[in-house]
DNA sequence: AACAGGAGGTTGAACGTTAAACTATGCCCA
DNA sequence: TGGGCATAGTTTAACGTTCAACCTCCTGTT
């Protein structure tokens, strides 16, 4: 592997000059610069990033810490973040914490060892500030840069849609209340439900996964007797519920309507296609990277919280009921 | 940030001794080692990975190069690879090439700059060996370590299941024939179809995505007149087909059966649940990482090709037809 | 004619780690 | 008694980059 010095020798200049040409850190005569570039070409010189990182005290890598890649909300996010990071010249190091706080903590510690410039983090555990700048996504915290969808509004939209469709009695499959996002969705929903006169007949807290609790499954099997609508804290839960309902012979939306949250790619392919709340994943990803890059320029300064709007996407899983 | 030397000073030893204690590269008296560990604790020392990588000529990072994270086959793979890598003490740097050869090439080049120890690579373009060891996954090449499912067998299983269910006329939605995996699936299917007397009435080549070509959509809308079964090169295609069939009012499996490939998490949630060929993603991921780690130990030596078996998972989207 | 100052380049050191070469001490055995 | 050798530790240098300080022309100004 050729180094700066090899390039320098071939181009007949000092190694610093090569560095300056490559980084544009100083004016260099075009003639000399050309010689340098030519030497870079012929030797197929490649920057040694660890050396650069050592000298600069930080690497040109961003960390991405996610709770669970198999949750279909995240691959799209990861892809968009990777794209934005690449455009800015950063590589991306991925940590999938598998929803485990210990794994998450070790991952962040590892990112610190790698001297990452910063990280984008969807926290599963408590927010403990790592020794590099982070932007929290989806689950934000006070005093730290963050990007999140308007969860409260999303909950409200679920309730409004339910009311607009004439529903009066609803069952709620809420997400883990340890998560800010799930809490806000629930609060938004309950607030608007109260205002509009939508009665929450039952509520079950379940994890963001396809595995529903036995109690939740029981509620769903008996759904006809109690409610005309089930609202879920995300699409994965909604799809799991749809499955239970199908097994129980409950027809959606004829007998009971269903509303999800996230608008994952499969929501539209479900049968019936899922009425849901769309989070603008791509915009969130781009905003998060932009915010992180800004913070790298300007380490000090007020924490910025970006809240992006969400929209309700009506599809086949909800239908109007008569009073 | 404290360094080895800070730790050394506090423990009253030389910095090399600290290094030896941390890496276990030399015997050190327990008493001294204890002092070192204590100093590490109180100073909250953290290894500087770039410095280590510079000195060693190689970082403790593995690359993962994927064509498209939003294809639901890959998140599970990425997660399992990340887990296996972490267990072996490696961090994971992700490159999502978005099915673009140029992006892929730049990504590999970047991994080289980062001095990664090796990479796991699902190639979208031609296989051009990078300057570090790689293990190809899913789409292998001669002369390089690789892990792939038995695509040919998978195609055969699709055909055998079709025959076992009494089908005689089939439409084939094959995948991009530029990809080895899609080619093999097709060949396996056609071979077994020929043997068993299964007539391929039509065939359309479509990308591994939810967007079907107009010709393919037309075939599906007219499916009743021509075939009793549609076979797809992967589950994403199958789900897209299912959607078109639903729109066209064709009932699955009553009027036409459908077979997919991959067994992605959503296959079981589709309506009807998708009969498909399961690839053991987790095993493949673990095999790939194990193979890569072995290659890092033993750089020379014959390339190893691991082929893992696949199984047909019968579900609701296929049903028996009378002769 | 002398000198300031900018442009273009070089020298040398430093980042934190590891590996090789070296030193000091103690012990065994001829 | 002294040579050989293992054990436990130290000294020193090196990895490839960047940054600050320095040097050398050259040009324009007075």
XYZ file of C-alpha atoms (C1' of nucleotides) in Angstrom:
706
model
C 0.000 0.000 0.000
C 1.529 3.270 -1.086
C 1.609 6.167 1.361
C 1.708 9.911 1.020
C 5.487 9.732 1.032
C 5.558 7.335 -1.915
C 3.334 9.678 -3.863
C 5.511 12.600 -2.843
C 8.671 10.911 -4.026
C 7.181 10.128 -7.423
C 5.818 13.632 -7.833
C 9.081 15.167 -6.663
C 7.559 17.089 -3.760
C 7.353 16.743 -0.010
C 4.724 14.585 1.627
C 3.025 17.620 3.142
C 2.487 19.110 -0.256
C 0.698 15.962 -1.308
C -1.483 16.243 1.761
C -2.246 19.848 0.911
C -3.185 18.971 -2.635
C -5.441 16.166 -1.523
C -7.170 18.215 1.141
C -7.021 21.601 -0.538
C -5.618 23.071 2.660
C -3.105 25.349 0.948
C -2.568 26.948 -2.435
C -0.405 24.836 -4.716
C 0.679 25.686 -8.263
C -1.522 23.856 -10.774
C 1.524 22.358 -12.406
C 2.652 20.774 -9.144
C -0.872 19.693 -8.247
C -1.147 17.925 -11.576
C 2.058 16.024 -10.916
C 0.691 14.984 -7.548
C -2.622 13.784 -8.952
C -0.796 11.885 -11.652
C 1.340 10.159 -9.041
C -1.770 9.350 -7.022
C -3.240 7.725 -10.101
C -0.253 5.659 -11.134
C 0.422 4.402 -7.618
C -3.283 3.887 -6.920
C -2.791 5.687 -3.651
C -5.459 5.190 -1.003
C -5.942 7.319 2.068
C -5.285 5.507 5.321
C -8.300 6.522 7.374
C -7.102 5.214 10.731
C -3.945 7.295 10.413
C -6.013 10.315 9.538
C -8.335 9.661 12.436
C -5.457 9.275 14.856
C -3.897 12.520 13.831
C -7.147 14.458 13.726
C -8.458 12.969 16.915
C -11.627 11.817 15.236
C -12.612 9.539 12.416
C -14.760 10.289 9.399
C -17.377 7.826 10.529
C -20.879 8.286 11.847
C -22.461 5.749 14.144
C -26.011 4.525 13.719
C -27.555 2.868 16.733
C -30.881 1.136 16.187
C -33.026 -1.057 18.410
C -34.069 -3.664 15.862
C -33.350 -3.817 12.164
C -36.053 -6.394 11.606
C -38.671 -3.860 12.596
C -39.600 -2.697 9.101
C -39.635 0.917 10.164
C -35.852 0.955 10.466
C -34.374 -0.371 7.228
C -35.766 2.578 5.316
C -34.409 4.919 7.930
C -31.005 3.255 7.880
C -30.863 3.367 4.119
C -31.692 7.064 3.953
C -29.228 7.885 6.722
C -26.525 5.917 4.955
C -27.201 7.797 1.767
C -27.067 11.201 3.426
C -23.929 10.281 5.345
C -22.208 9.085 2.208
C -23.045 12.312 0.412
C -21.300 14.160 3.215
C -18.268 11.886 2.959
C -18.923 9.828 6.048
C -18.922 6.078 6.429
C -21.573 4.489 8.614
C -21.001 2.052 11.448
C -24.079 0.152 12.467
C -25.068 -1.039 15.906
C -28.216 -3.132 16.215
C -28.953 -3.366 19.908
C -31.671 -6.016 19.567
C -33.736 -3.921 21.997
C -31.169 -4.724 24.681
C -29.848 -1.915 26.859
C -26.586 -3.634 27.608
C -25.857 -4.286 23.975
C -26.740 -0.698 23.204
C -24.380 0.601 25.845
C -21.550 -1.572 24.615
C -22.227 -0.438 21.096
C -21.987 3.218 22.042
C -18.818 2.516 23.950
C -17.391 0.831 20.891
C -18.309 3.807 18.744
C -16.406 5.975 21.190
C -13.362 3.752 20.785
C -13.666 4.117 17.040
C -13.550 7.885 17.569
C -16.670 8.428 15.509
C -17.409 12.029 14.685
C -20.974 11.606 15.902
C -23.930 9.274 15.902
C -27.584 8.979 15.155
C -29.334 7.084 17.858
C -32.766 5.597 18.362
C -32.406 4.822 22.058
C -33.912 1.773 23.659
C -32.561 2.462 27.124
C -32.184 5.674 29.033
C -30.409 8.473 27.301
C -26.924 8.660 28.742
C -24.850 11.139 26.762
C -21.871 9.483 25.076
C -18.560 11.314 24.562
C -19.491 12.405 21.040
C -22.357 14.409 19.575
C -25.556 12.504 18.939
C -28.862 13.204 17.317
C -31.725 11.231 18.770
C -34.324 10.008 16.344
C -37.895 8.956 17.005
C -37.387 8.871 20.745
C -35.942 12.191 21.793
C -34.860 13.671 25.107
C -34.657 17.143 26.587
C -31.429 19.039 26.107
C -30.213 16.972 23.163
C -30.559 17.393 19.436
C -33.389 15.289 18.163
C -35.684 14.553 15.271
C -39.028 13.005 15.811
C -42.342 12.711 14.141
C -45.208 14.438 15.865
C -46.345 11.425 17.839
C -48.966 13.301 19.782
C -50.490 14.578 16.569
C -50.343 11.079 15.149
C -52.359 9.782 18.069
C -54.820 12.609 17.588
C -55.177 11.794 13.915
C -55.953 8.196 14.751
C -58.716 9.329 17.079
C -60.068 11.928 14.665
C -60.253 9.422 11.863
C -62.035 6.992 14.155
C -64.566 9.648 15.086
C -65.006 10.787 11.512
C -65.861 7.225 10.578
C -68.522 7.179 13.238
C -66.860 4.911 15.772
C -67.718 5.278 19.450
C -66.160 2.320 21.198
C -62.517 1.421 20.652
C -59.850 -0.999 21.880
C -56.303 0.287 22.178
C -53.148 -1.730 21.633
C -50.613 0.698 23.048
C -46.851 0.324 22.722
C -44.234 0.086 25.469
C -44.912 3.045 27.745
C -41.240 3.166 28.622
C -40.762 4.673 25.169
C -41.483 8.321 24.728
C -42.847 7.759 21.234
C -45.373 5.184 22.397
C -46.357 7.372 25.338
C -47.014 10.397 23.169
C -49.041 8.466 20.635
C -51.197 7.136 23.416
C -51.628 10.527 25.028
C -52.540 12.178 21.752
C -55.035 9.485 21.053
C -56.618 9.599 24.493
C -56.801 13.379 24.503
C -58.606 13.546 21.193
C -60.782 10.563 22.068
C -61.953 12.353 25.182
C -62.697 15.539 23.296
C -64.661 13.724 20.618
C -66.480 11.297 22.854
C -64.702 8.120 21.793
C -64.836 5.546 24.564
C -61.721 3.455 25.157
C -63.314 0.189 26.230
C -60.071 -1.675 26.798
C -56.357 -1.100 26.498
C -53.442 -3.514 26.321
C -49.783 -2.581 26.367
C -47.761 -4.774 24.012
C -44.211 -4.671 22.650
C -43.432 -3.371 19.160
C -43.340 -6.889 17.747
C -45.424 -9.521 16.029
C -45.849 -11.409 19.299
C -48.940 -10.217 21.074
C -49.564 -10.922 24.732
C -52.154 -13.613 25.563
C -54.378 -10.964 27.090
C -54.236 -8.883 23.939
C -55.045 -11.927 21.851
C -58.013 -12.692 24.055
C -59.271 -9.130 23.685
C -59.042 -9.418 19.939
C -60.899 -12.702 19.797
C -63.739 -11.185 21.785
C -63.568 -7.923 19.903
C -67.038 -8.047 18.342
C -68.819 -7.834 21.654
C -66.944 -4.797 22.862
C -65.734 -2.386 20.188
C -66.046 -1.449 16.526
C -62.447 -0.397 16.102
C -58.962 -1.389 17.210
C -56.160 1.157 17.253
C -52.538 -0.034 17.340
C -49.400 1.824 18.346
C -47.598 0.717 15.212
C -48.112 -1.247 12.031
C -46.314 -4.352 13.192
C -48.730 -4.611 16.104
C -51.617 -3.879 13.770
C -50.570 -6.629 11.381
C -50.209 -9.065 14.252
C -53.697 -8.075 15.380
C -55.001 -8.535 11.863
C -53.660 -12.060 11.924
C -55.347 -12.868 15.231
C -58.599 -11.392 13.988
C -58.423 -13.471 10.841
C -57.816 -16.616 12.861
C -60.786 -15.741 15.022
C -62.932 -15.290 11.962
C -63.481 -11.603 12.570
C -63.803 -9.763 9.298
C -61.921 -6.491 8.817
C -63.271 -3.904 8.208
C -66.814 -5.283 8.018
C -67.008 -6.271 11.655
C -64.204 -4.274 13.142
C -61.949 -1.542 11.787
C -58.209 -1.314 12.392
C -55.763 1.603 12.441
C -51.992 1.254 12.491
C -49.041 3.628 12.745
C -45.805 4.100 10.697
C -46.940 3.209 7.182
C -44.337 0.532 6.713
C -44.048 -0.821 3.164
C -46.248 -3.814 3.994
C -49.142 -1.801 5.311
C -50.379 -1.319 1.783
C -50.007 -5.008 0.962
C -51.960 -6.266 3.910
C -55.424 -7.527 3.336
C -57.239 -5.290 3.768
C -54.639 -2.564 3.230
C -53.961 -0.836 6.497
C -55.230 2.591 7.408
C -52.278 4.104 9.188
C -50.299 7.201 10.144
C -47.367 7.950 7.891
C -44.070 9.118 9.265
C -41.886 10.814 6.656
C -38.927 8.506 7.152
C -36.703 9.913 4.452
C -37.164 13.486 5.602
C -36.453 12.463 9.167
C -33.275 10.696 8.132
C -32.054 13.663 6.142
C -32.936 16.100 8.895
C -31.081 13.972 11.430
C -27.906 13.817 9.376
C -28.068 17.524 8.558
C -28.549 18.327 12.218
C -25.636 16.142 13.224
C -23.354 17.698 10.635
C -24.323 21.134 11.834
C -23.539 20.145 15.386
C -20.115 18.923 14.286
C -19.422 22.377 12.863
C -20.784 24.120 15.905
C -20.322 21.937 18.982
C -21.784 24.445 21.389
C -25.176 26.048 21.247
C -28.737 25.259 22.142
C -30.038 21.776 21.495
C -32.368 21.675 18.501
C -35.543 19.664 18.416
C -37.077 19.030 15.023
C -40.625 17.777 14.916
C -41.900 16.606 11.558
C -45.593 16.359 10.798
C -47.387 13.095 10.191
C -50.389 12.346 8.031
C -53.182 9.870 8.201
C -53.402 7.533 5.241
C -56.911 6.102 4.923
C -57.046 2.641 3.387
C -59.274 -0.367 3.450
C -58.947 -1.450 7.068
C -61.314 1.225 8.381
C -64.877 1.746 7.338
C -67.737 3.934 8.293
C -70.238 2.670 10.852
C -73.773 3.965 11.262
C -74.727 5.464 14.548
C -9.278 11.223 26.889
C -6.715 9.261 28.864
C -4.147 7.211 26.978
C -2.100 4.156 27.758
C 0.598 6.404 29.143
C -1.773 8.062 31.596
C -2.835 4.670 32.836
C 0.792 3.612 33.036
C 1.766 6.616 35.101
C -1.030 6.033 37.593
C -0.228 2.336 37.878
C 3.479 3.023 38.161
C 4.511 0.956 35.161
C 5.536 1.578 31.584
C 2.920 2.049 28.898
C 3.928 -1.178 27.184
C 3.141 -3.127 30.277
C -0.343 -1.661 30.232
C -0.688 -2.734 26.630
C 0.428 -6.229 27.545
C -2.033 -6.455 30.385
C -4.879 -5.281 28.182
C -4.046 -7.585 25.313
C -2.680 -10.492 27.314
C 0.365 -10.535 25.063
C 2.858 -11.207 27.852
C 2.895 -12.622 31.346
C 2.529 -9.975 34.004
C 2.529 -10.478 37.769
C -1.046 -10.521 39.054
C -0.206 -7.775 41.506
C 0.949 -5.456 38.733
C -1.939 -6.422 36.485
C -4.356 -5.527 39.245
C -2.799 -2.097 39.593
C -3.167 -1.608 35.860
C -6.807 -2.638 35.812
C -7.510 -0.371 38.752
C -5.931 2.548 36.925
C -7.947 1.714 33.809
C -11.074 1.864 35.924
C -10.402 5.102 37.735
C -9.312 6.930 34.594
C -12.093 5.368 32.523
C -9.517 4.546 29.909
C -10.796 3.787 26.411
C -8.849 2.138 23.658
C -8.165 4.374 20.682
C -9.079 2.091 17.797
C -7.686 4.222 14.991
C -4.288 4.251 16.698
C -4.470 0.505 17.100
C -5.483 0.092 13.493
C -2.684 2.325 12.281
C -0.095 0.402 14.192
C -1.461 -3.016 13.304
C -2.087 -2.130 9.702
C -5.655 -3.288 10.002
C -8.733 -2.219 11.903
C -11.036 -4.377 13.969
C -13.952 -3.676 11.685
C -15.812 -5.860 9.226
C -17.573 -4.400 6.223
C -21.050 -5.418 5.170
C -22.022 -4.550 1.625
C -25.657 -5.045 0.712
C -27.660 -4.181 -2.386
C -30.821 -2.918 -0.709
C -31.740 -2.837 2.947
C -35.397 -2.294 2.170
C -35.575 -5.716 0.588
C -36.904 -7.615 3.619
C -34.514 -10.464 3.035
C -31.566 -8.354 4.150
C -32.381 -6.816 7.520
C -32.484 -10.240 9.123
C -29.203 -11.104 7.480
C -27.618 -7.848 8.579
C -28.814 -8.295 12.118
C -27.440 -11.817 12.390
C -24.135 -10.792 10.840
C -23.863 -7.879 13.227
C -24.486 -10.168 16.156
C -21.882 -12.708 15.057
C -19.356 -9.968 14.331
C -19.893 -8.402 17.717
C -19.372 -11.723 19.442
C -16.018 -11.946 17.725
C -15.120 -8.412 18.809
C -15.628 -6.725 15.476
C -17.580 -3.596 14.676
C -19.631 -3.508 11.504
C -19.525 -0.847 8.817
C -22.506 -0.879 6.523
C -22.645 -0.052 2.849
C -26.034 -0.044 1.165
C -25.364 0.179 -2.544
C -28.995 0.795 -3.520
C -28.492 -1.793 -6.291
C -26.035 0.600 -7.916
C -22.681 -0.729 -9.100
C -20.922 2.608 -8.814
C -22.077 3.123 -5.261
C -21.021 -0.408 -4.453
C -17.567 0.142 -5.887
C -17.116 3.374 -3.961
C -18.279 1.642 -0.830
C -15.722 -1.110 -1.178
C -13.058 1.446 -1.858
C -14.041 3.270 1.296
C -13.863 0.064 3.291
C -10.337 -0.377 1.993
C -9.460 3.105 3.234
C -10.853 2.189 6.620
C -8.476 -0.771 6.607
C -11.251 -3.202 7.412
C -10.105 -6.678 8.310
C -12.552 -8.160 5.825
C -16.058 -7.902 4.476
C -19.218 -9.792 3.781
C -20.599 -8.885 0.435
C -23.791 -9.508 -1.471
C -22.617 -8.243 -4.841
C -24.845 -6.383 -7.230
C -22.191 -5.781 -9.841
C -19.421 -7.993 -11.107
C -17.164 -9.504 -8.538
C -13.941 -7.537 -8.552
C -11.735 -8.654 -5.672
C -11.040 -5.841 -3.216
C -7.749 -5.554 -1.313
C -9.127 -7.389 1.713
C -10.686 -10.812 2.254
C -14.369 -11.104 1.448
C -17.025 -13.729 1.803
C -19.729 -13.522 -0.818
C -23.246 -14.251 0.334
C -26.249 -15.306 -1.705
C -24.558 -14.509 -4.994
C -21.242 -16.313 -5.065
C -18.410 -16.526 -7.551
C -15.752 -19.087 -8.433
C -12.478 -18.875 -6.588
C -13.802 -16.871 -3.647
C -15.179 -17.840 -0.291
C -18.934 -17.867 -0.415
C -22.103 -18.876 1.343
C -25.270 -19.417 -0.554
C -28.520 -21.233 -0.239
C -29.087 -24.054 -2.675
C -30.932 -21.991 -5.256
C -31.132 -24.785 -7.771
C -32.695 -27.069 -5.192
C -35.071 -24.284 -4.235
C -36.271 -24.024 -7.805
C -36.679 -27.773 -7.904
C -38.714 -27.725 -4.709
C -41.022 -25.129 -6.172
C -41.628 -27.343 -9.190
C -42.028 -30.507 -7.129
C -44.581 -28.872 -4.875
C -46.462 -27.643 -7.922
C -46.522 -31.128 -9.373
C -47.480 -32.704 -6.074
C -50.457 -30.388 -5.942
C -51.542 -31.560 -9.360
C -50.682 -28.455 -11.371
C -49.800 -28.838 -15.034
C -49.693 -25.319 -16.431
C -47.676 -22.602 -14.755
C -46.613 -18.994 -15.240
C -43.123 -18.008 -14.109
C -42.081 -14.632 -12.697
C -38.330 -15.052 -12.840
C -35.844 -12.663 -11.257
C -33.039 -10.674 -12.885
C -31.062 -13.206 -14.887
C -27.937 -11.146 -14.395
C -27.936 -12.483 -10.843
C -26.584 -15.938 -10.269
C -29.170 -16.645 -7.585
C -32.099 -15.834 -9.865
C -30.557 -17.831 -12.681
C -30.120 -20.924 -10.563
C -33.625 -20.771 -9.157
C -34.989 -20.586 -12.664
C -32.827 -23.408 -13.906
C -33.742 -25.661 -11.004
C -37.386 -24.954 -11.548
C -37.286 -25.531 -15.283
C -35.285 -28.733 -14.932
C -37.715 -30.246 -12.479
C -40.709 -28.940 -14.405
C -39.471 -30.688 -17.511
C -38.902 -33.952 -15.681
C -42.343 -33.877 -14.098
C -44.262 -32.658 -17.098
C -45.112 -29.211 -15.830
C -45.686 -26.838 -18.748
C -44.337 -23.296 -18.422
C -46.997 -21.401 -20.354
C -45.411 -17.995 -19.942
C -42.428 -16.406 -18.275
C -41.662 -12.800 -17.366
C -38.373 -11.513 -15.999
C -38.939 -8.848 -13.343
C -36.690 -7.081 -10.820
C -36.610 -8.086 -7.160
C -39.038 -5.337 -6.210
C -42.685 -4.551 -5.661
C -42.904 -2.879 -9.063
C -43.929 -5.402 -11.685
C -43.515 -4.746 -15.380
C -46.665 -3.912 -17.359
C -46.284 -7.172 -19.261
C -46.126 -9.133 -16.054
C -49.197 -7.347 -14.739
C -51.062 -8.135 -17.928
C -50.127 -11.797 -17.627
C -51.440 -11.879 -14.096
C -54.725 -10.232 -14.976
C -55.291 -12.843 -17.667
C -53.997 -15.634 -15.479
C -57.218 -17.672 -15.282
C -57.238 -18.472 -18.961
C -53.706 -19.742 -19.061
C -52.390 -21.352 -15.895
C -53.384 -22.702 -12.493
C -50.238 -21.589 -10.692
C -47.813 -18.687 -10.603
C -44.262 -19.191 -9.374
C -42.196 -16.171 -8.301
C -38.439 -15.810 -7.917
C -38.831 -14.242 -4.501
C -41.439 -13.273 -1.947
C -41.435 -9.598 -2.751
C -42.367 -10.410 -6.317
C -44.937 -12.905 -5.095
C -46.541 -10.319 -2.816
C -46.642 -7.823 -5.639
C -48.288 -10.462 -7.800
C -50.757 -11.221 -5.049
C -51.728 -7.571 -5.036
C -52.276 -7.490 -8.795
C -54.308 -10.667 -8.612
C -56.458 -9.210 -5.859
C -57.066 -6.075 -7.879
C -58.038 -8.217 -10.853
C -60.457 -10.137 -8.726
C -58.580 -13.407 -9.057
C -58.932 -15.459 -5.911
C -55.854 -17.134 -4.433
C -55.612 -20.073 -4.055
C -59.106 -20.966 -5.268
C -58.546 -19.862 -8.843
C -54.803 -19.746 -9.018
C -52.048 -20.875 -6.659
C -48.901 -18.882 -5.860
C -45.423 -19.888 -4.716
C -42.758 -17.466 -3.469
C -39.145 -17.721 -2.390
C -37.185 -16.507 0.695
C -39.769 -16.824 3.473
C -39.492 -13.213 4.530
C -41.293 -12.348 7.770
C -44.321 -11.039 5.901
C -44.888 -14.163 3.868
C -46.801 -15.666 6.756
C -48.871 -12.513 7.236
C -49.999 -12.242 3.660
C -53.515 -13.238 2.834
C -53.464 -16.062 2.051
C -50.164 -16.879 3.777
C -47.550 -17.537 1.171
C -46.233 -20.971 0.266
C -42.541 -20.326 -0.172
C -38.992 -21.644 -0.009
C -37.197 -20.884 3.207
C -33.589 -19.806 3.234
C -31.941 -20.258 6.631
C -30.845 -16.656 6.963
C -29.388 -16.899 10.432
C -27.322 -19.953 9.609
C -26.076 -18.290 6.471
C -25.066 -15.200 8.394
C -23.221 -17.197 11.008
C -21.519 -19.355 8.425
C -20.401 -16.282 6.523
C -18.877 -14.623 9.562
C -17.231 -17.861 10.682
C -15.802 -18.359 7.224
C -14.480 -14.814 7.113
C -12.867 -15.143 10.532
C -11.230 -18.348 9.450
C -9.900 -16.681 6.372
C -8.435 -13.899 8.496
C -6.515 -16.521 10.460
C -5.434 -18.338 7.352
C -5.184 -15.936 4.438
C -3.977 -18.527 1.947
C -5.676 -21.755 1.009
C -8.441 -22.952 -1.216
C -11.595 -20.915 -1.491
C -14.478 -22.483 0.407
C -18.010 -22.614 -0.917
C -20.728 -23.357 1.586
C -24.110 -24.329 0.242
C -26.926 -24.463 2.758
C -30.091 -26.423 2.108
C -33.488 -24.827 1.650
C -36.919 -26.160 2.509
C -40.344 -25.678 1.066
C -42.863 -24.218 3.479
C -46.392 -25.062 2.368
C -48.986 -22.473 3.365
C -52.321 -21.259 2.172
C -51.419 -19.781 -1.196
C -51.205 -23.148 -2.945
C -53.946 -25.714 -3.195
C -54.507 -29.013 -4.846
C -56.211 -29.091 -8.227
C -57.961 -32.085 -9.744
C -56.662 -33.417 -12.960
C 18.275 49.975 -3.479
C 16.177 48.073 0.318
C 12.614 45.894 2.447
C 7.840 44.168 3.514
C 4.921 40.650 2.588
C 2.667 37.049 0.128
C 2.848 32.759 -2.396
C 4.507 28.190 -2.536
C 6.805 24.864 -0.498
C 9.587 22.064 3.210
C 10.938 20.324 7.873
C 9.889 18.143 11.881
C 7.012 16.699 15.401
C 3.009 14.626 17.162
C -1.347 11.712 17.528
C -1.772 6.499 20.662
C -0.780 2.165 19.868
C 2.146 -2.236 19.338
C 6.327 -4.989 18.439
C 11.042 -5.813 18.627
C 15.039 -5.362 21.075
C 16.949 -4.812 25.317
C 17.739 -4.984 30.642
C 17.565 -6.641 35.217
C 16.663 -10.048 38.490
C 16.449 -14.587 40.276
C 17.110 -19.484 39.893
C 19.034 -23.923 38.513
C 22.743 -26.766 37.686
C 27.463 -27.994 36.247
C 31.276 -19.676 41.184
C 29.664 -18.599 37.130
C 27.106 -19.538 32.831
C 22.632 -20.230 30.891
C 18.005 -19.200 30.844
C 13.376 -17.994 32.007
C 10.509 -14.237 33.918
C 8.928 -9.569 34.247
C 9.439 -5.457 32.834
C 11.418 -1.170 30.020
C 13.155 1.511 26.089
C 12.705 2.821 21.600
C 10.944 3.074 17.173
C 7.441 2.826 13.874
C 2.691 2.934 11.581
C 0.661 7.359 7.933
C -1.330 11.409 8.516
C -1.756 16.533 9.631
C -0.343 20.858 11.616
C 2.575 24.513 13.128
C 6.660 26.607 12.236
C 9.945 27.690 9.134
C 12.335 28.782 4.687
C 12.924 30.775 0.003
C 11.807 33.126 -3.753
C 9.480 36.814 -6.132
C 6.947 41.108 -6.632
C 5.687 45.692 -5.602
C 6.506 49.886 -3.022
C 9.044 53.657 -1.271
